PDB file of C-alpha atoms in Angstrom:
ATOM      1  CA  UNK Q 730      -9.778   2.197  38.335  1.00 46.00           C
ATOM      2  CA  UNK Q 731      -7.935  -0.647  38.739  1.00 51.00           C
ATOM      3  CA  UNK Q 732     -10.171  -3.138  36.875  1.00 67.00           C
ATOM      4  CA  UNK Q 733     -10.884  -0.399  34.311  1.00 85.00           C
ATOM      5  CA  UNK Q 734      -7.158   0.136  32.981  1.00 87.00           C
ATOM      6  CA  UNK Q 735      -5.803  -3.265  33.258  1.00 89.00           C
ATOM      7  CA  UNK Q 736      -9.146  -4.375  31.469  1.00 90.00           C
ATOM      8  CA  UNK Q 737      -8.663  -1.646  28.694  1.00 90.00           C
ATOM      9  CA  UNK Q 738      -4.904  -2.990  28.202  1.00 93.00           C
ATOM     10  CA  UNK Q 739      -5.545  -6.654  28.684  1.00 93.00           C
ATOM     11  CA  UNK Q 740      -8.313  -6.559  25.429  1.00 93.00           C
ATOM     12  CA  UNK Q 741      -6.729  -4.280  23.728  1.00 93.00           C
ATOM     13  CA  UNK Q 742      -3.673  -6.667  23.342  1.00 95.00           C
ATOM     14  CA  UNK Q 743      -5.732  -9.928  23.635  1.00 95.00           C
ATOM     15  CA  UNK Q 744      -7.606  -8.758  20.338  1.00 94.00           C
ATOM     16  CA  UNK Q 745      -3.614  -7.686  18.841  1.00 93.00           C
ATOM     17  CA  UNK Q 746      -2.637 -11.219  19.436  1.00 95.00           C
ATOM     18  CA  UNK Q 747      -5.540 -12.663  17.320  1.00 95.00           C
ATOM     19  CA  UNK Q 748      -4.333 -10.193  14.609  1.00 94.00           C
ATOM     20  CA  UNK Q 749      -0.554 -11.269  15.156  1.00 94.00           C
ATOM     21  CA  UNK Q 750      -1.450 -15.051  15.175  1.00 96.00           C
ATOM     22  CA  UNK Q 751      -3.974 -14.758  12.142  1.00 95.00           C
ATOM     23  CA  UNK Q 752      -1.086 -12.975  10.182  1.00 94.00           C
ATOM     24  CA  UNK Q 753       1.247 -15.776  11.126  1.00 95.00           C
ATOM     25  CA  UNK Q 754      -1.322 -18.584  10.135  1.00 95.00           C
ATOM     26  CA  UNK Q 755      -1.873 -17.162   6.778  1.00 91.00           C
ATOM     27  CA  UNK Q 756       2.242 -16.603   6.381  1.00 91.00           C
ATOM     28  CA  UNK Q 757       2.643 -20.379   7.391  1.00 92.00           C
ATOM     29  CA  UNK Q 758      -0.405 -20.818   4.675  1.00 89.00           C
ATOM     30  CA  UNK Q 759       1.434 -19.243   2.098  1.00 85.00           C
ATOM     31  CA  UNK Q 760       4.899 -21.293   2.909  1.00 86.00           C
ATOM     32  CA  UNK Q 761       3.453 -25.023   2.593  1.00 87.00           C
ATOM     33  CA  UNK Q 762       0.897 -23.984  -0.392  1.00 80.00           C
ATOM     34  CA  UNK Q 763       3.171 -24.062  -3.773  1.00 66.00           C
ATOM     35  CA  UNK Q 764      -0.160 -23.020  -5.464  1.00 69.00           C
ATOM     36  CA  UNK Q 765       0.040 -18.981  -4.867  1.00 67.00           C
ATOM     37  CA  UNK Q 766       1.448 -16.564  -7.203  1.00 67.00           C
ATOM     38  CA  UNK Q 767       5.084 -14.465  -7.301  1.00 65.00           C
ATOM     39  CA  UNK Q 768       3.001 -11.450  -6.078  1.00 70.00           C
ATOM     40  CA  UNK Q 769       1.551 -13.099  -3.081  1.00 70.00           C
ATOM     41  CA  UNK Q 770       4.833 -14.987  -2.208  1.00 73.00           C
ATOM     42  CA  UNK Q 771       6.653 -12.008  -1.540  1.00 72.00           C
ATOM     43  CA  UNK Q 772       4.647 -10.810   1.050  1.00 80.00           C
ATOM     44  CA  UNK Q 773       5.203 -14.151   3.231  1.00 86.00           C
ATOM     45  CA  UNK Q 774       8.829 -13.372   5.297  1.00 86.00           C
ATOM     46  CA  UNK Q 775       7.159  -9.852   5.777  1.00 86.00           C
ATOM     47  CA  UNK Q 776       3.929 -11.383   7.029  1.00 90.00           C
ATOM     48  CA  UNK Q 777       5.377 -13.792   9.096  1.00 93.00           C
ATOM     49  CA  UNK Q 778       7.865 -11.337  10.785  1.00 93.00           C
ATOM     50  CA  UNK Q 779       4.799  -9.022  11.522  1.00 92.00           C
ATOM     51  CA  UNK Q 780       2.830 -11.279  12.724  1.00 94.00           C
ATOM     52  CA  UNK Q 781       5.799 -12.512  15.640  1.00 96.00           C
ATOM     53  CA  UNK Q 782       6.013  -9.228  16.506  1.00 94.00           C
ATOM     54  CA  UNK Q 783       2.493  -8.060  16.916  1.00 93.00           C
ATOM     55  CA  UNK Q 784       1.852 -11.388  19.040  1.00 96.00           C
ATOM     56  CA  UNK Q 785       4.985 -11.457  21.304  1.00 96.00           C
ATOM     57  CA  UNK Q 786       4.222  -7.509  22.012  1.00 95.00           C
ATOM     58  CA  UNK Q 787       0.653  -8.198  22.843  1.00 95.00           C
ATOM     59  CA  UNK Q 788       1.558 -11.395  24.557  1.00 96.00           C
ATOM     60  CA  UNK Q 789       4.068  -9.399  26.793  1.00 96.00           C
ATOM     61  CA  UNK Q 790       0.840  -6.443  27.510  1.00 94.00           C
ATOM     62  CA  UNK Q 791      -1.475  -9.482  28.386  1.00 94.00           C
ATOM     63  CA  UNK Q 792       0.711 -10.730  31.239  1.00 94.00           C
ATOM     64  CA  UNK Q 793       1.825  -7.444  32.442  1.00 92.00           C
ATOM     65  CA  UNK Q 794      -2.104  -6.280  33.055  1.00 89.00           C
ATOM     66  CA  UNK Q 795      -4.175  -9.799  33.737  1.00 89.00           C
ATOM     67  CA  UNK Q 796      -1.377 -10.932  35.791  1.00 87.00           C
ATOM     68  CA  UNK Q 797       0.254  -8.182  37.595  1.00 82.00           C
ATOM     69  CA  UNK Q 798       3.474  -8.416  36.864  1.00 87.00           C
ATOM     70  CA  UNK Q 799       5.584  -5.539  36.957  1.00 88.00           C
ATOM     71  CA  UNK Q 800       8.213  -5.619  34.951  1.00 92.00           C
ATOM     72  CA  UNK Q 801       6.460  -7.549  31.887  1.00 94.00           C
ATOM     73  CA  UNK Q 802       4.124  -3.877  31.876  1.00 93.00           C
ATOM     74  CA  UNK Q 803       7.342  -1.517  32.033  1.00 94.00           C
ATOM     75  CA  UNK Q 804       8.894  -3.439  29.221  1.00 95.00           C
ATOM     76  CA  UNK Q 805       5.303  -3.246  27.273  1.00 96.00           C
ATOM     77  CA  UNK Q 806       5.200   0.283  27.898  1.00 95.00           C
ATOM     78  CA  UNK Q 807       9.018   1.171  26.871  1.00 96.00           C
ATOM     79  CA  UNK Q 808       7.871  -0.905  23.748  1.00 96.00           C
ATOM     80  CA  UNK Q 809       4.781   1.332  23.057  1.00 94.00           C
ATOM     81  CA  UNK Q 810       6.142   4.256  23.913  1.00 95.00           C
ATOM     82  CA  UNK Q 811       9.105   3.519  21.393  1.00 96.00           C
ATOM     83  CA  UNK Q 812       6.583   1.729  19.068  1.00 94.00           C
ATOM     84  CA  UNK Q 813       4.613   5.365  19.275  1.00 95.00           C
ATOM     85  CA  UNK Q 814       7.720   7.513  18.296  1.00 96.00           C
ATOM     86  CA  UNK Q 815       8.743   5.315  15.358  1.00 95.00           C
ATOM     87  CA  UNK Q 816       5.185   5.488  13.884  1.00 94.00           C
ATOM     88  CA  UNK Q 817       5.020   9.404  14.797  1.00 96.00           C
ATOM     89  CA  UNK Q 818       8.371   9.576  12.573  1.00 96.00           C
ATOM     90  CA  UNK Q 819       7.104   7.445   9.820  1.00 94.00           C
ATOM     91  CA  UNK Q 820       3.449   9.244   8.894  1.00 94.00           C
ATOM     92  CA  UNK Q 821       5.500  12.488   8.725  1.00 95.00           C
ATOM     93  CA  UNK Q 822       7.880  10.767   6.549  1.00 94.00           C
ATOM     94  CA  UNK Q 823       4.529   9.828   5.012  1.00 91.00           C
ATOM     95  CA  UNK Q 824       3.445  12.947   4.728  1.00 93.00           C
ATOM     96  CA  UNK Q 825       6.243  14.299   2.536  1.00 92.00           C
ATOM     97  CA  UNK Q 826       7.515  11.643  -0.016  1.00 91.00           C
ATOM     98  CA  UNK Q 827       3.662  11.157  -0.946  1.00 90.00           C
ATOM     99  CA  UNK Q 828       2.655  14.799  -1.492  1.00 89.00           C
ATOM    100  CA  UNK Q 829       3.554  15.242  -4.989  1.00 86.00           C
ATOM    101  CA  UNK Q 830       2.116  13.215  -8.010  1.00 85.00           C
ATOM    102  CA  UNK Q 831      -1.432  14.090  -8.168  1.00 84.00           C
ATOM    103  CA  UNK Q 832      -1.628  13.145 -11.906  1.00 91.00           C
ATOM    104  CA  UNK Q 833      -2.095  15.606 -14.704  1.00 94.00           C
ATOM    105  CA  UNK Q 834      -5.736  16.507 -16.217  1.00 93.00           C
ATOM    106  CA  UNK Q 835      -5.730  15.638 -20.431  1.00 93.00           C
ATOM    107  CA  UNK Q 836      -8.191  17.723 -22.072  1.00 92.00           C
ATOM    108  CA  UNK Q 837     -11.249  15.577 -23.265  1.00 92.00           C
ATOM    109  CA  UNK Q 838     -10.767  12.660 -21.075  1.00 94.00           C
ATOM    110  CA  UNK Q 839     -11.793  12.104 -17.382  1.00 94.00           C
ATOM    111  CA  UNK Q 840      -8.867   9.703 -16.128  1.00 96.00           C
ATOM    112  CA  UNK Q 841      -5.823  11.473 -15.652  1.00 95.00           C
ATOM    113  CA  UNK Q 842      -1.867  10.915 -16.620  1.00 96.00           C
ATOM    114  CA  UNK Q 843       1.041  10.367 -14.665  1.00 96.00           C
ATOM    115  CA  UNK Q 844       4.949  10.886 -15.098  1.00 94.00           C
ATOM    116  CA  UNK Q 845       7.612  10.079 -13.178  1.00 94.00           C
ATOM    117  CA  UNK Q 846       9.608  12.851 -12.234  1.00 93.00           C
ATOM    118  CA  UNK Q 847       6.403  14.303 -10.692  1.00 93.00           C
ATOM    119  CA  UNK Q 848       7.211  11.680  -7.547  1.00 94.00           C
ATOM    120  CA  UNK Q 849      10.240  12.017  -5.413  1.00 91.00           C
ATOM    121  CA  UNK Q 850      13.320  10.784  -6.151  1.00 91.00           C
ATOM    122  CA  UNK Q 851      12.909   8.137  -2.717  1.00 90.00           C
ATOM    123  CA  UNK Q 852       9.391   6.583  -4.160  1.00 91.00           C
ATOM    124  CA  UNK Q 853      10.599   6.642  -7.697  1.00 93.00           C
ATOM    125  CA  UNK Q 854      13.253   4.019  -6.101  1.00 92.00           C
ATOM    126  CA  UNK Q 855      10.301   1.742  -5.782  1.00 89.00           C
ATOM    127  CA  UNK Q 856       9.836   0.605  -9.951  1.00 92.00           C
ATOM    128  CA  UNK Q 857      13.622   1.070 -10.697  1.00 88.00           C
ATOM    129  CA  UNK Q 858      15.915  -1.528 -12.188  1.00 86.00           C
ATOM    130  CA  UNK Q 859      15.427  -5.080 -11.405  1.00 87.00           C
ATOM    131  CA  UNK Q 860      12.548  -4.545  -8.454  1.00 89.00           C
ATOM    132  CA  UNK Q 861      10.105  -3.745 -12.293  1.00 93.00           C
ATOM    133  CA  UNK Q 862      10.775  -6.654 -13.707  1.00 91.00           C
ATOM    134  CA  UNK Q 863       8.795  -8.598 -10.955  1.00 89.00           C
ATOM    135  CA  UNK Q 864       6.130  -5.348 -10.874  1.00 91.00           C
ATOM    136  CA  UNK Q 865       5.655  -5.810 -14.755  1.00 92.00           C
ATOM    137  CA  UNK Q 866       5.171  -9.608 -13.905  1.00 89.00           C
ATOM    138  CA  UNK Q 867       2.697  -8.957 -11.323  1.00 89.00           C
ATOM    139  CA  UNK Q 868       0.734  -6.914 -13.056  1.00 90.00           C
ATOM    140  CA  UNK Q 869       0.599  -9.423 -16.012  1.00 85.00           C
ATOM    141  CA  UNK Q 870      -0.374 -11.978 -13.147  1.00 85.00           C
ATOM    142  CA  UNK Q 871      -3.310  -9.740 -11.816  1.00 87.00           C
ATOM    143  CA  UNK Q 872      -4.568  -9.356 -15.680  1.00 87.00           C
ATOM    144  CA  UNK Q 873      -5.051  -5.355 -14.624  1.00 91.00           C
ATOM    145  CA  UNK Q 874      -6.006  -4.582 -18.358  1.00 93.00           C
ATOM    146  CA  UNK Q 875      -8.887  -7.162 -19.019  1.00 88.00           C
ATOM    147  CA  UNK Q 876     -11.910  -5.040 -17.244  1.00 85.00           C
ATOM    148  CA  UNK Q 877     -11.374  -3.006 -20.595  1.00 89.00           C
ATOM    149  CA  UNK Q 878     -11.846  -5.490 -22.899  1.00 80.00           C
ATOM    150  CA  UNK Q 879     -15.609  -5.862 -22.394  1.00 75.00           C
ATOM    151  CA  UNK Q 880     -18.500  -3.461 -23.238  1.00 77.00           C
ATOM    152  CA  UNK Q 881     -18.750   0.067 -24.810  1.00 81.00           C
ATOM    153  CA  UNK Q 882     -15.334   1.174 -23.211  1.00 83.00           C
ATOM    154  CA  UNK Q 883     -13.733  -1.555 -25.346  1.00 87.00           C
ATOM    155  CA  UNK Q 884     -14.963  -1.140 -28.519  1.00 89.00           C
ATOM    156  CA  UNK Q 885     -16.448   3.208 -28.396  1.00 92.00           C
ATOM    157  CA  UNK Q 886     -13.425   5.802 -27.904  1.00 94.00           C
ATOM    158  CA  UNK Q 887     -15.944   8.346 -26.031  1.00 93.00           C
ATOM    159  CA  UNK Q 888     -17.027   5.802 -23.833  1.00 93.00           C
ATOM    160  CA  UNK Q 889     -13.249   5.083 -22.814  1.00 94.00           C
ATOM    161  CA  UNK Q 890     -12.125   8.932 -22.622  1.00 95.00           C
ATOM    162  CA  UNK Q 891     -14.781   9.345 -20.646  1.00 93.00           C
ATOM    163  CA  UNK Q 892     -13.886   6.153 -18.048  1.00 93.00           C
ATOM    164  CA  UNK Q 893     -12.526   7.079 -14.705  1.00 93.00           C
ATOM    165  CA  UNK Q 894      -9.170   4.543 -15.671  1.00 95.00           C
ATOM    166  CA  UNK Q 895      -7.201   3.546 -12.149  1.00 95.00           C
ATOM    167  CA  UNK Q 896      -3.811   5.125 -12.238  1.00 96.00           C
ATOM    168  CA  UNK Q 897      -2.003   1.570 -13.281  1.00 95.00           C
ATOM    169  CA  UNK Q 898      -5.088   1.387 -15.846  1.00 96.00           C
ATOM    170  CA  UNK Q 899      -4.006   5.099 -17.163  1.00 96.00           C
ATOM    171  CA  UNK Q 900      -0.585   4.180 -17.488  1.00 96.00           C
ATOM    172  CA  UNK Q 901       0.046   0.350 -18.279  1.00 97.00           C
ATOM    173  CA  UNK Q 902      -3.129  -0.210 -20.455  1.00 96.00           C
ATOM    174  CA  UNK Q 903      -2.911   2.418 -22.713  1.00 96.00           C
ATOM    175  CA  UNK Q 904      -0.497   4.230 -25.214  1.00 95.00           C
ATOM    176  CA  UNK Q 905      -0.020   8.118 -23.462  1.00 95.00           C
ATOM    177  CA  UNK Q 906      -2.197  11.118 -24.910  1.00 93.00           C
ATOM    178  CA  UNK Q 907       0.602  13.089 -26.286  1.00 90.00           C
ATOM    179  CA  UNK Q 908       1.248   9.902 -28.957  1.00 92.00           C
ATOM    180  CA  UNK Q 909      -1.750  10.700 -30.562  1.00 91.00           C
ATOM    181  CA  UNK Q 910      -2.536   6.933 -31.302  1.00 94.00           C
ATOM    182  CA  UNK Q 911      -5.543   6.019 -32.955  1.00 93.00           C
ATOM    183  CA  UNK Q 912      -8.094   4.192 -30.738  1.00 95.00           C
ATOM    184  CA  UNK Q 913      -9.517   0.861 -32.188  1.00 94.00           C
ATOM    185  CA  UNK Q 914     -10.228  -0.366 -29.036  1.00 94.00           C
ATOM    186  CA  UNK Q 915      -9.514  -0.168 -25.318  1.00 93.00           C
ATOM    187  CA  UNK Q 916      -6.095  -1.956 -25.593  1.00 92.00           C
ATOM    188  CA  UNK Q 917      -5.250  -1.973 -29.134  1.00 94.00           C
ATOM    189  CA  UNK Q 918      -3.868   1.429 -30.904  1.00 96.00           C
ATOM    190  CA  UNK Q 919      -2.809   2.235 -33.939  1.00 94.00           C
ATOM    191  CA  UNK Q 920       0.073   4.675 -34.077  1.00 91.00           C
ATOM    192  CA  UNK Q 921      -0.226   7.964 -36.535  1.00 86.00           C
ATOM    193  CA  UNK Q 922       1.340   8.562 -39.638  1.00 77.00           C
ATOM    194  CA  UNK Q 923       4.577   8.601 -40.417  1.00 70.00           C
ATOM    195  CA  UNK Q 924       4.458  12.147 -42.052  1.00 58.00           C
ATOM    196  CA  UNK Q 925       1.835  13.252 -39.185  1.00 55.00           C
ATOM    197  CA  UNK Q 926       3.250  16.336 -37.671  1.00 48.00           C
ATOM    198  CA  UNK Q 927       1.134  15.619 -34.126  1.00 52.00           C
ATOM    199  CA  UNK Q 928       3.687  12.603 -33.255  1.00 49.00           C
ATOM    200  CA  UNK Q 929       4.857  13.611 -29.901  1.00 49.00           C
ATOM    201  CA  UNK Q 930       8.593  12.499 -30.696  1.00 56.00           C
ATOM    202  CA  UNK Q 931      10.200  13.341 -27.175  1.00 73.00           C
ATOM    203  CA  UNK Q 932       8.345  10.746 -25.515  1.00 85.00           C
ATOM    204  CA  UNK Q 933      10.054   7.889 -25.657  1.00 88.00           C
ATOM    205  CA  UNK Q 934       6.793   5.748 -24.489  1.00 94.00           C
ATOM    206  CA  UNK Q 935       5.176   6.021 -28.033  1.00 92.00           C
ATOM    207  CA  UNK Q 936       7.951   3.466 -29.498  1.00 91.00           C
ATOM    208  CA  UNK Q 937       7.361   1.240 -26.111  1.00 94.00           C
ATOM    209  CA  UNK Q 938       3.899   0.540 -27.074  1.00 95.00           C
ATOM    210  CA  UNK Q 939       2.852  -2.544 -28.463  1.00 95.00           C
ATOM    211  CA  UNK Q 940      -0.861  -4.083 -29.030  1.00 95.00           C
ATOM    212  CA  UNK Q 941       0.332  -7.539 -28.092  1.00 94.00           C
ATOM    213  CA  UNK Q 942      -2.274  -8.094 -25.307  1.00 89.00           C
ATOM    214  CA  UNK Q 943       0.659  -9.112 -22.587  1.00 89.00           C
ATOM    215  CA  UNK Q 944       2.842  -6.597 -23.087  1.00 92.00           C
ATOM    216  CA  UNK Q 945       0.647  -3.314 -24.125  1.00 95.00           C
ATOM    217  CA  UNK Q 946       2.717  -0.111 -22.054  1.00 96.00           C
ATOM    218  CA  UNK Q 947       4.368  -2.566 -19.320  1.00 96.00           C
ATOM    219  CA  UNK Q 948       7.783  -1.354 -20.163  1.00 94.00           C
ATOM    220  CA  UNK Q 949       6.658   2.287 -20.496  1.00 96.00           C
ATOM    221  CA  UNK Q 950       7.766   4.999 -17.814  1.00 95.00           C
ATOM    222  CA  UNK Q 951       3.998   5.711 -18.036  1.00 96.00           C
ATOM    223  CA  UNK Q 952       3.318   2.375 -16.335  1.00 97.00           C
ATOM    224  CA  UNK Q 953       5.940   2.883 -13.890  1.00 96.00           C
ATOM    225  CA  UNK Q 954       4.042   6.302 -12.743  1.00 97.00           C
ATOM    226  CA  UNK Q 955       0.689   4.740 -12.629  1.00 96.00           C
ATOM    227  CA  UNK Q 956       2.070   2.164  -9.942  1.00 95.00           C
ATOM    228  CA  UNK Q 957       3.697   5.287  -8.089  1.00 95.00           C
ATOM    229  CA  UNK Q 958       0.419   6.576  -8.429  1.00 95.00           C
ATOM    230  CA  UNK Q 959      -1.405   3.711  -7.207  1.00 93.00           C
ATOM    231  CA  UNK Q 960       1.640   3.650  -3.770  1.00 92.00           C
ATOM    232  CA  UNK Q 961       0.783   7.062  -3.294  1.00 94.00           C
ATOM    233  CA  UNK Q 962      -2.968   6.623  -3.113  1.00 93.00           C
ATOM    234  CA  UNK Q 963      -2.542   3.251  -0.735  1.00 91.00           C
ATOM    235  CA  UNK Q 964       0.546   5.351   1.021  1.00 91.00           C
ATOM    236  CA  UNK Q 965      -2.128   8.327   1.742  1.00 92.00           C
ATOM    237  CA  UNK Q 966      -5.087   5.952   3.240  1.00 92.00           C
ATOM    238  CA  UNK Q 967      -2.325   4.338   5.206  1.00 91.00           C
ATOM    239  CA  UNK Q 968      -1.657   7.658   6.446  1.00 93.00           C
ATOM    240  CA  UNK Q 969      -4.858   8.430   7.969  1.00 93.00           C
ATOM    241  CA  UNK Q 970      -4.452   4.837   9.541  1.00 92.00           C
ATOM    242  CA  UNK Q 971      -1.787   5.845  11.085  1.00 93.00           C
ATOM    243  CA  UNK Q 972      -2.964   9.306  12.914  1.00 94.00           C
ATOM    244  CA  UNK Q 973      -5.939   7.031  14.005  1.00 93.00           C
ATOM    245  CA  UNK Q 974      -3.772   4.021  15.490  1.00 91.00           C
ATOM    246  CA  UNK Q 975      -1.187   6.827  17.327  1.00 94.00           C
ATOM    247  CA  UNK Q 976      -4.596   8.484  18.778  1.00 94.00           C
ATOM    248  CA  UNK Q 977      -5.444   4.619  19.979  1.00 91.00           C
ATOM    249  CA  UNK Q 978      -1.783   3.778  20.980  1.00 92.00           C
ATOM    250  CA  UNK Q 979      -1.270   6.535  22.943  1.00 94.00           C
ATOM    251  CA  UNK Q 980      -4.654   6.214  24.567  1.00 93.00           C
ATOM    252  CA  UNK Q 981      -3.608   2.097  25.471  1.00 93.00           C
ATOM    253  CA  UNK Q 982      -0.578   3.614  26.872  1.00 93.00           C
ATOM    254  CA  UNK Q 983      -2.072   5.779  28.928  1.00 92.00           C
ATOM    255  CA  UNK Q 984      -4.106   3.149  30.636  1.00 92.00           C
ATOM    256  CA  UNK Q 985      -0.661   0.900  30.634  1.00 92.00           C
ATOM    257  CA  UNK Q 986       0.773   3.631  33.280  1.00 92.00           C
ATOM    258  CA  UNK Q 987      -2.799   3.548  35.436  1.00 89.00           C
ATOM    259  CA  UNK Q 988      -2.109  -0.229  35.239  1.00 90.00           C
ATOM    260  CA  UNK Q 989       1.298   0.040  36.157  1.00 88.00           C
ATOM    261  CA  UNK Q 990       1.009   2.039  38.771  1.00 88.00           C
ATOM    262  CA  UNK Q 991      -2.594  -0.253  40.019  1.00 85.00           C
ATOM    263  CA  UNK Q 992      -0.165  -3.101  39.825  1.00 83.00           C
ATOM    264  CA  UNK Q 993       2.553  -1.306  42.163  1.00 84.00           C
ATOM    265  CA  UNK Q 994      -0.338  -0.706  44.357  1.00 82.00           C
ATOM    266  CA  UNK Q 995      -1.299  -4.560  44.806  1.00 78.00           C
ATOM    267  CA  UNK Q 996       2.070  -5.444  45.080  1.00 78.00           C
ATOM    268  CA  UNK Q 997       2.297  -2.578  48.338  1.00 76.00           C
ATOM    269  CA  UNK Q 998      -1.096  -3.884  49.764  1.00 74.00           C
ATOM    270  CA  UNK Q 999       0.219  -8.004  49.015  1.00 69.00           C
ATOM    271  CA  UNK Q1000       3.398  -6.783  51.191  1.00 72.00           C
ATOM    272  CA  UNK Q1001       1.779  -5.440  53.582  1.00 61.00           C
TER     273      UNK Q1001
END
């Protein structure tokens, strides 16, 4: 058993500290090379610090079950067991500010629309004031819009109402349904009459539209929900993530105590 557990524990973290150190190679990457975009940059500090952490954790579980050492396996395990907790407290956190904003079915079309106040109040916190302005520049960056601009989606109105649109897609590259704007193509809409009765005038996203090509419904509220939409969906995969790393946390931990108490074993038999 004693082979088994500190073997389970030493891998485990040996293969943690590849992850930690890759994370802080491609950080460092990022730092030197001028050449990457605003998007990309602003994961670097939160990369980095990741990255220290993951490796100095691991590091620490590496000498407390290859080498023995006591203490270096009681702080790993106070650091996993806390580590555990904090993660247990986060997916249920998780688990409630991403279980509204499903989207809302628009007759005749297959994508769906979003709207802000269907998120809460804490994610909605995410595209307000100045944190859109670098959104809205990100998204002009990663040129979201231009996989419409080719085919029969760009140019046939079924074939668009009938394409499954990504929530961003939904909500930044189009004018919403209710403004009953007349399709000419996939990013370029022509807004109804003025003496149309059909104008939805209570949305204030039909004036934000515009059909220059870098600016389309980036300053729309519309946008803003398809990006809430899009944190949701990534939010909900990293939930399941999670419930699978706490099943193989706690399972690591549980060979850290058979280690721990294999290593205050050897120490006993060394003493005696």
């Amino acid at each position: 058993m004693f082979r088994v557990s500190n073997f389970v524990v030493g891998v485990a973290n040996t293969l943690v500290m590849l992850v930690g150190a890759s994370a802080i190679g491609y950080s460092i990457y990022m730092f030197v090379h001028q050449d990457v975009t605003d998007c990309e940059s602003a994961i670097r500090a939160p990369l980095l610090t990741t990255g220290i952490i993951l490796f100095l954790v691991s590091l620490i579980g590496v000498i407390g079950s290859c080498f023995k050492e006591n203490v270096a396996m009681v702080s790993y395990l106070i650091i996993l067991i806390a580590g555990i907790v904090a993660l247990l407290v986060f997916s249920i956190f998780l688990f409630f500010v991403t279980n509204k904003g499903a989207g809302h079915v628009v007759s005749g079309r297959v994508y769906r629309e979003y709207h802000t106040v269907d998120f809460s109040t804490w994610l909605n916190g995410f595209v307000g004031g100045k944190r859109w302005v670098g959104i809205r520049s990100c998204l002009a960056e990663a040129s979201v819009c231009d996989d419409l601009s080719d085919g029969r989606v760009s140019q046939i109105a079924d074939a668009f109402y009938h394409k499954n649109l990504s929530p961003i897609q939904s909500g930044c590259c189009k004018p919403p349904s209710d403004c009953n704007f007349q399709f000419r193509n996939a990013t370029f809409w022509m807004p109804p009459a003025k003496n149309a009765t059909t104008v939805a005038t209570d949305n204030g996203d039909c004036g934000a539209w515009s059909n220059v090509q870098t600016e389309l419904c980036f300053n729309c509220n519309a946008c803003r929900a398809g990006v809430l939409a899009n944190i949701r969906e990534k939010w909900r995969h990293l939930l399941v993530f999670n419930i699978c790393l706490l099943v193989l946390l706690m399972t690591v931990c549980s060979c850290g105590c058979r280690a721990r108490r294999n290593n205050l074993a050897a120490t006993e038999s060394d003493r005696a």
